[in-house]
Amino acid sequence: MITTYKTIISPTQAEFKDKGSRFIAFAYPIRTLADVKKYLDPLKEEHHKARHWCYAYRLGVDGMQFRANDDGEPSGSAGRPILGQIDSVGVTDVLVVVVRYFGGTLLGVPGLIHAYKEATAQALAVAEVVEKNIEKTVWLKCEYPFLNEAIRIAKQYQADILEQDLQLDCRLTVSLSLANYEACVAAWKNTRQIEVNTEKPFE
């Protein structure tokens, strides 16, 4: 079972030139589809004189959300080479946008593929890649006298307590690494005084 994934920590930038054309690659860590627009729109404003803003992203720990966009370049000459470099580094939750300023000389499809691939490779080469634990959120409910036990078990399995609502019945929102998930949930349930919901918060 896969329990970790790799991504980049912070944005990076690199540039590749060929026959007068400039290919400026921007790599960003992203968490949602909304982040794509958040980064793409300001780049288009900042580089409004550019000819193309091609991009690709891969999202999610399973990597199943992805897109490759050629933005007017010949089909398969921009977005796919960008996505190919993201995949060759083995990262997800990553967006790469390559801004192209046309230099007056046509590069042809092989030239474009090479340029977009090289610009992306350089931007990712300077990025700091980290390995993160895949995490799941669980919700706990217990009476106040059993709160300490709930927290003790959370600490034992390195769980992060994201929220706590301490009333007559205490409610905790907890984030758990996938590696510790089953053992920790079982430990809470074994107390019989702690209710665990793995699907959604308690009503």
PDB file of C-alpha atoms in Angstrom, residues 139-153 161 164-174 188-189 191-197 202:
ATOM      1  CA  TRP A 139     -13.711  12.647  13.737  1.00  0.00           C
ATOM      2  CA  LEU A 140     -13.929  11.652  17.398  1.00  0.00           C
ATOM      3  CA  LYS A 141     -16.641  12.120  19.989  1.00  0.00           C
ATOM      4  CA  CYS A 142     -16.391  11.259  23.684  1.00  0.00           C
ATOM      5  CA  GLU A 143     -17.481  12.448  27.105  1.00  0.00           C
ATOM      6  CA  TYR A 144     -15.101  14.820  28.858  1.00  0.00           C
ATOM      7  CA  PRO A 145     -13.609  12.244  31.301  1.00  0.00           C
ATOM      8  CA  PHE A 146     -12.305  10.241  28.300  1.00  0.00           C
ATOM      9  CA  LEU A 147     -10.762  13.202  26.462  1.00  0.00           C
ATOM     10  CA  ASN A 148      -7.256  12.588  27.847  1.00  0.00           C
ATOM     11  CA  GLU A 149      -7.349   8.992  26.612  1.00  0.00           C
ATOM     12  CA  ALA A 150      -8.428  10.127  23.131  1.00  0.00           C
ATOM     13  CA  ILE A 151      -5.539  12.619  23.011  1.00  0.00           C
ATOM     14  CA  ARG A 152      -3.045  10.111  24.430  1.00  0.00           C
ATOM     15  CA  ILE A 153      -3.848   7.632  21.644  1.00  0.00           C
ATOM     16  CA  ILE A 161      -5.444  17.363  16.214  1.00  0.00           C
ATOM     17  CA  GLN A 164     -11.359  20.484  19.174  1.00  0.00           C
ATOM     18  CA  ASP A 165     -14.750  21.437  20.541  1.00  0.00           C
ATOM     19  CA  LEU A 166     -14.770  20.755  24.281  1.00  0.00           C
ATOM     20  CA  GLN A 167     -18.345  20.732  25.596  1.00  0.00           C
ATOM     21  CA  LEU A 168     -20.129  18.079  27.664  1.00  0.00           C
ATOM     22  CA  ASP A 169     -19.314  15.751  24.833  1.00  0.00           C
ATOM     23  CA  CYS A 170     -15.936  16.547  23.279  1.00  0.00           C
ATOM     24  CA  ARG A 171     -15.411  16.502  19.534  1.00  0.00           C
ATOM     25  CA  LEU A 172     -12.031  16.279  17.849  1.00  0.00           C
ATOM     26  CA  THR A 173     -11.027  16.512  14.201  1.00  0.00           C
ATOM     27  CA  VAL A 174      -7.831  14.542  13.707  1.00  0.00           C
ATOM     28  CA  TRP A 188      -9.801   4.471  19.841  1.00  0.00           C
ATOM     29  CA  LYS A 189     -12.612   2.002  19.173  1.00  0.00           C
ATOM     30  CA  THR A 191     -11.725   1.981  24.524  1.00  0.00           C
ATOM     31  CA  ARG A 192     -15.491   1.682  23.880  1.00  0.00           C
ATOM     32  CA  GLN A 193     -15.912   5.221  25.259  1.00  0.00           C
ATOM     33  CA  ILE A 194     -14.633   7.004  22.153  1.00  0.00           C
ATOM     34  CA  GLU A 195     -16.845   7.187  19.052  1.00  0.00           C
ATOM     35  CA  VAL A 196     -14.997   7.325  15.734  1.00  0.00           C
ATOM     36  CA  ASN A 197     -16.389   8.515  12.409  1.00  0.00           C
ATOM     37  CA  PHE A 202     -20.620  14.088  13.808  1.00  0.00           C
TER      38      PHE A 202
END
